[in-house]
Amino acid sequence: VHNGADDNASGVASVLELAEALCGLPRPPRRSILFVFFGAEERGLLGSTYYVEHPVVPLEQTVGMVNLDMIGQGPVGRLGVCGVGTARGFEGLLRSQARKSGMKLVMARSGMAPTDSRPFYQREVPVLFFSTGLHDRYHTVLDDWEWIDLEACRVATRFVFGVVWHLAEARDRYRYQAGEGVDYLKVLRMNR
């Protein structure tokens, strides 16, 4: 049995925490936030591909897609993010949030990482994909709860909260631009 505690129960737990925190605020942000969970990533991004073909909100109205996949394996305070080049201003936003929080970021411009943000990027929606990277337990029976670093998850989720709030609250939306290449590999391999 592959329990998938990091891939991707850690991301699911983070999204649930983000939803609870954002719904508990005294006022909602300027823009709506849609929380979506996709299935069958490993079988060819089936869930996210289906969504972009049948979106709840038209993709032209979608400001960005934030994806959390495998954020449960520290070190605490270090986070990888792909898609930094998929919208003008993303890099500045991330650097600003990192300065405020003390988060150390490993950034990649590419929007083509092999995860659920890719179909959105291919439809010209700006994307940010957050991860703490691959590890030796990835896709094995050893990816279990004992290896999850709860503090790393908490710190990463808090950081992503600030990014999501900013995207939803910003006066001007971030505009798509091509963030091509394979530099996403440096994020996936950041702990190897």
PDB file of C-alpha atoms in Angstrom:
ATOM      1  CA  VAL A   1       0.000   0.000   0.000  1.00  0.00           C
ATOM      2  CA  HIS A   2       1.311   3.420  -0.964  1.00  0.00           C
ATOM      3  CA  ASN A   3      -0.232   5.724   1.610  1.00  0.00           C
ATOM      4  CA  GLY A   4       1.192   8.834  -0.037  1.00  0.00           C
ATOM      5  CA  ALA A   5       1.596  10.864   3.130  1.00  0.00           C
ATOM      6  CA  ASP A   6       3.768  13.405   1.334  1.00  0.00           C
ATOM      7  CA  ASP A   7       2.596  12.705  -2.223  1.00  0.00           C
ATOM      8  CA  ASN A   8       0.113  14.142  -1.786  1.00  0.00           C
ATOM      9  CA  ALA A   9      -1.674  14.061   1.555  1.00  0.00           C
ATOM     10  CA  SER A  10       0.616  16.898   2.711  1.00  0.00           C
ATOM     11  CA  GLY A  11      -0.651  19.151  -0.093  1.00  0.00           C
ATOM     12  CA  VAL A  12      -4.274  18.175   0.537  1.00  0.00           C
ATOM     13  CA  ALA A  13      -3.935  18.941   4.244  1.00  0.00           C
ATOM     14  CA  SER A  14      -2.379  22.301   3.413  1.00  0.00           C
ATOM     15  CA  VAL A  15      -5.216  23.230   1.050  1.00  0.00           C
ATOM     16  CA  LEU A  16      -7.768  22.314   3.727  1.00  0.00           C
ATOM     17  CA  GLU A  17      -5.911  24.486   6.253  1.00  0.00           C
ATOM     18  CA  LEU A  18      -5.785  27.367   3.756  1.00  0.00           C
ATOM     19  CA  ALA A  19      -9.519  27.077   3.111  1.00  0.00           C
ATOM     20  CA  GLU A  20     -10.290  27.111   6.827  1.00  0.00           C
ATOM     21  CA  ALA A  21      -8.003  30.095   7.468  1.00  0.00           C
ATOM     22  CA  LEU A  22      -9.315  32.132   4.534  1.00  0.00           C
ATOM     23  CA  CYS A  23     -12.951  31.396   5.388  1.00  0.00           C
ATOM     24  CA  GLY A  24     -12.309  32.493   8.963  1.00  0.00           C
ATOM     25  CA  LEU A  25     -11.117  35.998   8.063  1.00  0.00           C
ATOM     26  CA  PRO A  26     -13.204  39.018   9.109  1.00  0.00           C
ATOM     27  CA  ARG A  27     -13.728  39.949   5.457  1.00  0.00           C
ATOM     28  CA  PRO A  28     -13.274  38.101   2.182  1.00  0.00           C
ATOM     29  CA  PRO A  29     -10.602  39.181  -0.300  1.00  0.00           C
ATOM     30  CA  ARG A  30     -11.403  41.242  -3.397  1.00  0.00           C
ATOM     31  CA  ARG A  31     -11.421  38.143  -5.624  1.00  0.00           C
ATOM     32  CA  SER A  32     -13.003  34.741  -5.093  1.00  0.00           C
ATOM     33  CA  ILE A  33     -10.818  31.764  -4.265  1.00  0.00           C
ATOM     34  CA  LEU A  34     -11.789  28.331  -5.539  1.00  0.00           C
ATOM     35  CA  PHE A  35     -10.394  25.270  -3.711  1.00  0.00           C
ATOM     36  CA  VAL A  36     -10.104  22.228  -5.969  1.00  0.00           C
ATOM     37  CA  PHE A  37      -8.668  18.757  -5.406  1.00  0.00           C
ATOM     38  CA  PHE A  38      -7.621  16.737  -8.440  1.00  0.00           C
ATOM     39  CA  GLY A  39      -7.239  12.999  -8.841  1.00  0.00           C
ATOM     40  CA  ALA A  40      -5.150  10.832 -11.162  1.00  0.00           C
ATOM     41  CA  GLU A  41      -2.118  13.087 -11.461  1.00  0.00           C
ATOM     42  CA  GLU A  42       0.188  10.093 -11.834  1.00  0.00           C
ATOM     43  CA  ARG A  43      -2.018   8.663 -14.578  1.00  0.00           C
ATOM     44  CA  GLY A  44      -1.491  11.681 -16.796  1.00  0.00           C
ATOM     45  CA  LEU A  45      -2.874  14.748 -14.974  1.00  0.00           C
ATOM     46  CA  LEU A  46      -6.382  13.467 -15.641  1.00  0.00           C
ATOM     47  CA  GLY A  47      -8.244  15.452 -12.977  1.00  0.00           C
ATOM     48  CA  SER A  48      -6.609  18.808 -13.667  1.00  0.00           C
ATOM     49  CA  THR A  49      -6.888  18.301 -17.432  1.00  0.00           C
ATOM     50  CA  TYR A  50     -10.607  17.552 -17.046  1.00  0.00           C
ATOM     51  CA  TYR A  51     -11.011  20.720 -14.985  1.00  0.00           C
ATOM     52  CA  VAL A  52      -9.391  23.018 -17.568  1.00  0.00           C
ATOM     53  CA  GLU A  53     -11.672  21.481 -20.203  1.00  0.00           C
ATOM     54  CA  HIS A  54     -14.763  21.957 -17.959  1.00  0.00           C
ATOM     55  CA  PRO A  55     -13.909  24.848 -15.616  1.00  0.00           C
ATOM     56  CA  VAL A  56     -16.268  26.019 -12.879  1.00  0.00           C
ATOM     57  CA  VAL A  57     -15.067  29.572 -13.546  1.00  0.00           C
ATOM     58  CA  PRO A  58     -14.027  30.457 -17.122  1.00  0.00           C
ATOM     59  CA  LEU A  59     -10.257  30.241 -17.472  1.00  0.00           C
ATOM     60  CA  GLU A  60     -10.199  33.797 -18.884  1.00  0.00           C
ATOM     61  CA  GLN A  61     -11.416  34.955 -15.452  1.00  0.00           C
ATOM     62  CA  THR A  62      -8.945  32.797 -13.535  1.00  0.00           C
ATOM     63  CA  VAL A  63      -6.191  35.021 -12.143  1.00  0.00           C
ATOM     64  CA  GLY A  64      -3.874  32.160 -11.254  1.00  0.00           C
ATOM     65  CA  MET A  65      -3.537  28.582 -10.134  1.00  0.00           C
ATOM     66  CA  VAL A  66      -1.636  27.760  -6.939  1.00  0.00           C
ATOM     67  CA  ASN A  67      -0.668  24.109  -6.588  1.00  0.00           C
ATOM     68  CA  LEU A  68       0.652  22.416  -3.445  1.00  0.00           C
ATOM     69  CA  ASP A  69       2.212  19.023  -4.092  1.00  0.00           C
ATOM     70  CA  MET A  70       4.552  17.330  -1.616  1.00  0.00           C
ATOM     71  CA  ILE A  71       5.244  19.948   1.061  1.00  0.00           C
ATOM     72  CA  GLY A  72       5.802  17.548   3.958  1.00  0.00           C
ATOM     73  CA  GLN A  73       9.533  16.885   3.927  1.00  0.00           C
ATOM     74  CA  GLY A  74      11.507  19.832   5.404  1.00  0.00           C
ATOM     75  CA  PRO A  75      13.827  21.448   5.967  1.00  0.00           C
ATOM     76  CA  VAL A  76      11.662  23.940   7.798  1.00  0.00           C
ATOM     77  CA  GLY A  77      11.713  27.374   6.194  1.00  0.00           C
ATOM     78  CA  ARG A  78      12.814  26.215   2.742  1.00  0.00           C
ATOM     79  CA  LEU A  79      10.340  25.886  -0.094  1.00  0.00           C
ATOM     80  CA  GLY A  80      10.548  25.327  -3.826  1.00  0.00           C
ATOM     81  CA  VAL A  81       8.285  27.201  -6.217  1.00  0.00           C
ATOM     82  CA  CYS A  82       7.885  26.650  -9.939  1.00  0.00           C
ATOM     83  CA  GLY A  83       6.073  28.964 -12.321  1.00  0.00           C
ATOM     84  CA  VAL A  84       7.767  32.150 -11.138  1.00  0.00           C
ATOM     85  CA  GLY A  85       8.127  33.195 -14.786  1.00  0.00           C
ATOM     86  CA  THR A  86       4.488  32.548 -15.741  1.00  0.00           C
ATOM     87  CA  ALA A  87       3.289  36.056 -14.809  1.00  0.00           C
ATOM     88  CA  ARG A  88       4.919  39.447 -14.712  1.00  0.00           C
ATOM     89  CA  GLY A  89       5.421  40.339 -11.068  1.00  0.00           C
ATOM     90  CA  PHE A  90       5.373  36.831  -9.570  1.00  0.00           C
ATOM     91  CA  GLU A  91       9.070  36.920  -8.731  1.00  0.00           C
ATOM     92  CA  GLY A  92       8.737  40.257  -6.950  1.00  0.00           C
ATOM     93  CA  LEU A  93       5.695  39.031  -5.016  1.00  0.00           C
ATOM     94  CA  LEU A  94       7.509  35.884  -3.893  1.00  0.00           C
ATOM     95  CA  ARG A  95      10.678  37.737  -2.900  1.00  0.00           C
ATOM     96  CA  SER A  96       8.611  40.233  -0.906  1.00  0.00           C
ATOM     97  CA  GLN A  97       6.712  37.466   0.904  1.00  0.00           C
ATOM     98  CA  ALA A  98       9.997  35.629   1.560  1.00  0.00           C
ATOM     99  CA  ARG A  99      11.568  38.731   3.119  1.00  0.00           C
ATOM    100  CA  LYS A 100       8.544  39.194   5.414  1.00  0.00           C
ATOM    101  CA  SER A 101       8.447  35.561   6.501  1.00  0.00           C
ATOM    102  CA  GLY A 102      12.107  34.538   6.441  1.00  0.00           C
ATOM    103  CA  MET A 103      11.293  31.746   3.949  1.00  0.00           C
ATOM    104  CA  LYS A 104      14.184  30.600   1.783  1.00  0.00           C
ATOM    105  CA  LEU A 105      12.936  29.919  -1.737  1.00  0.00           C
ATOM    106  CA  VAL A 106      14.307  27.781  -4.533  1.00  0.00           C
ATOM    107  CA  MET A 107      12.626  29.367  -7.551  1.00  0.00           C
ATOM    108  CA  ALA A 108      12.112  28.086 -11.087  1.00  0.00           C
ATOM    109  CA  ARG A 109      10.605  30.097 -13.927  1.00  0.00           C
ATOM    110  CA  SER A 110       9.032  27.164 -15.768  1.00  0.00           C
ATOM    111  CA  GLY A 111       5.325  26.405 -15.671  1.00  0.00           C
ATOM    112  CA  MET A 112       5.842  22.945 -17.175  1.00  0.00           C
ATOM    113  CA  ALA A 113       6.474  20.925 -13.998  1.00  0.00           C
ATOM    114  CA  PRO A 114       4.876  17.453 -14.153  1.00  0.00           C
ATOM    115  CA  THR A 115       2.061  18.256 -11.738  1.00  0.00           C
ATOM    116  CA  ASP A 116      -1.522  19.544 -11.749  1.00  0.00           C
ATOM    117  CA  SER A 117      -0.538  23.146 -12.499  1.00  0.00           C
ATOM    118  CA  ARG A 118       0.719  22.179 -15.986  1.00  0.00           C
ATOM    119  CA  PRO A 119      -2.689  21.983 -17.764  1.00  0.00           C
ATOM    120  CA  PHE A 120      -3.508  25.483 -16.469  1.00  0.00           C
ATOM    121  CA  TYR A 121      -0.190  26.840 -17.693  1.00  0.00           C
ATOM    122  CA  GLN A 122      -0.790  25.234 -21.091  1.00  0.00           C
ATOM    123  CA  ARG A 123      -4.073  27.222 -21.218  1.00  0.00           C
ATOM    124  CA  GLU A 124      -2.170  30.449 -20.404  1.00  0.00           C
ATOM    125  CA  VAL A 125      -3.194  30.720 -16.762  1.00  0.00           C
ATOM    126  CA  PRO A 126      -0.332  31.908 -14.502  1.00  0.00           C
ATOM    127  CA  VAL A 127       0.707  29.146 -12.100  1.00  0.00           C
ATOM    128  CA  LEU A 128       2.698  28.708  -8.908  1.00  0.00           C
ATOM    129  CA  PHE A 129       3.604  25.193  -7.821  1.00  0.00           C
ATOM    130  CA  PHE A 130       4.941  24.843  -4.263  1.00  0.00           C
ATOM    131  CA  SER A 131       6.888  21.782  -3.107  1.00  0.00           C
ATOM    132  CA  THR A 132       9.661  20.695  -0.780  1.00  0.00           C
ATOM    133  CA  GLY A 133      10.919  18.387  -3.528  1.00  0.00           C
ATOM    134  CA  LEU A 134      11.469  14.704  -4.179  1.00  0.00           C
ATOM    135  CA  HIS A 135      12.929  12.263  -1.663  1.00  0.00           C
ATOM    136  CA  ASP A 136      13.871   8.599  -1.485  1.00  0.00           C
ATOM    137  CA  ARG A 137      10.389   7.588  -0.235  1.00  0.00           C
ATOM    138  CA  TYR A 138       8.640   9.180  -3.250  1.00  0.00           C
ATOM    139  CA  HIS A 139       6.266   6.659  -4.872  1.00  0.00           C
ATOM    140  CA  THR A 140       7.181   3.910  -2.422  1.00  0.00           C
ATOM    141  CA  VAL A 141       5.441   2.167   0.468  1.00  0.00           C
ATOM    142  CA  LEU A 142       7.682   4.218   2.773  1.00  0.00           C
ATOM    143  CA  ASP A 143       5.872   7.500   2.026  1.00  0.00           C
ATOM    144  CA  ASP A 144       4.022   7.317   5.328  1.00  0.00           C
ATOM    145  CA  TRP A 145       3.015   9.713   8.100  1.00  0.00           C
ATOM    146  CA  GLU A 146       6.097   9.082  10.255  1.00  0.00           C
ATOM    147  CA  TRP A 147       8.239  10.990   7.743  1.00  0.00           C
ATOM    148  CA  ILE A 148       6.034  14.084   7.575  1.00  0.00           C
ATOM    149  CA  ASP A 149       7.560  17.176   9.133  1.00  0.00           C
ATOM    150  CA  LEU A 150       4.497  18.965  10.531  1.00  0.00           C
ATOM    151  CA  GLU A 151       6.447  22.149  11.238  1.00  0.00           C
ATOM    152  CA  ALA A 152       7.658  22.274   7.619  1.00  0.00           C
ATOM    153  CA  CYS A 153       4.030  21.875   6.485  1.00  0.00           C
ATOM    154  CA  ARG A 154       2.839  24.587   8.850  1.00  0.00           C
ATOM    155  CA  VAL A 155       5.512  27.080   7.797  1.00  0.00           C
ATOM    156  CA  ALA A 156       4.969  26.352   4.089  1.00  0.00           C
ATOM    157  CA  THR A 157       1.182  26.684   4.425  1.00  0.00           C
ATOM    158  CA  ARG A 158       1.525  29.999   6.246  1.00  0.00           C
ATOM    159  CA  PHE A 159       3.786  31.279   3.465  1.00  0.00           C
ATOM    160  CA  VAL A 160       1.387  30.150   0.738  1.00  0.00           C
ATOM    161  CA  PHE A 161      -1.482  31.805   2.644  1.00  0.00           C
ATOM    162  CA  GLY A 162       0.274  35.163   2.220  1.00  0.00           C
ATOM    163  CA  VAL A 163       0.786  34.559  -1.502  1.00  0.00           C
ATOM    164  CA  VAL A 164      -2.821  33.454  -2.073  1.00  0.00           C
ATOM    165  CA  TRP A 165      -4.178  36.397  -0.083  1.00  0.00           C
ATOM    166  CA  HIS A 166      -2.099  38.789  -2.157  1.00  0.00           C
ATOM    167  CA  LEU A 167      -3.244  37.253  -5.469  1.00  0.00           C
ATOM    168  CA  ALA A 168      -6.871  37.514  -4.370  1.00  0.00           C
ATOM    169  CA  GLU A 169      -6.522  41.011  -2.943  1.00  0.00           C
ATOM    170  CA  ALA A 170      -4.239  42.738  -5.485  1.00  0.00           C
ATOM    171  CA  ARG A 171      -5.807  45.660  -7.340  1.00  0.00           C
ATOM    172  CA  ASP A 172      -4.372  44.556 -10.685  1.00  0.00           C
ATOM    173  CA  ARG A 173      -4.271  40.953 -11.771  1.00  0.00           C
ATOM    174  CA  TYR A 174      -1.031  39.274 -12.705  1.00  0.00           C
ATOM    175  CA  ARG A 175      -0.836  38.705 -16.466  1.00  0.00           C
ATOM    176  CA  TYR A 176       0.314  35.492 -18.090  1.00  0.00           C
ATOM    177  CA  GLN A 177       3.676  35.214 -19.773  1.00  0.00           C
ATOM    178  CA  ALA A 178       5.557  32.181 -21.002  1.00  0.00           C
ATOM    179  CA  GLY A 179       7.768  30.612 -18.325  1.00  0.00           C
ATOM    180  CA  GLU A 180       9.290  27.854 -20.425  1.00  0.00           C
ATOM    181  CA  GLY A 181      12.143  25.476 -19.787  1.00  0.00           C
ATOM    182  CA  VAL A 182      12.984  22.607 -17.499  1.00  0.00           C
ATOM    183  CA  ASP A 183      14.403  24.588 -14.597  1.00  0.00           C
ATOM    184  CA  TYR A 184      11.605  23.028 -12.491  1.00  0.00           C
ATOM    185  CA  LEU A 185      14.005  20.116 -12.024  1.00  0.00           C
ATOM    186  CA  LYS A 186      16.046  22.194  -9.556  1.00  0.00           C
ATOM    187  CA  VAL A 187      12.944  22.432  -7.342  1.00  0.00           C
ATOM    188  CA  LEU A 188      12.115  18.747  -7.583  1.00  0.00           C
ATOM    189  CA  ARG A 189      15.742  17.819  -6.822  1.00  0.00           C
ATOM    190  CA  MET A 190      16.398  20.507  -4.194  1.00  0.00           C
ATOM    191  CA  ASN A 191      16.768  18.020  -1.329  1.00  0.00           C
ATOM    192  CA  ARG A 192      18.765  15.383  -3.198  1.00  0.00           C
TER     193      ARG A 192
END
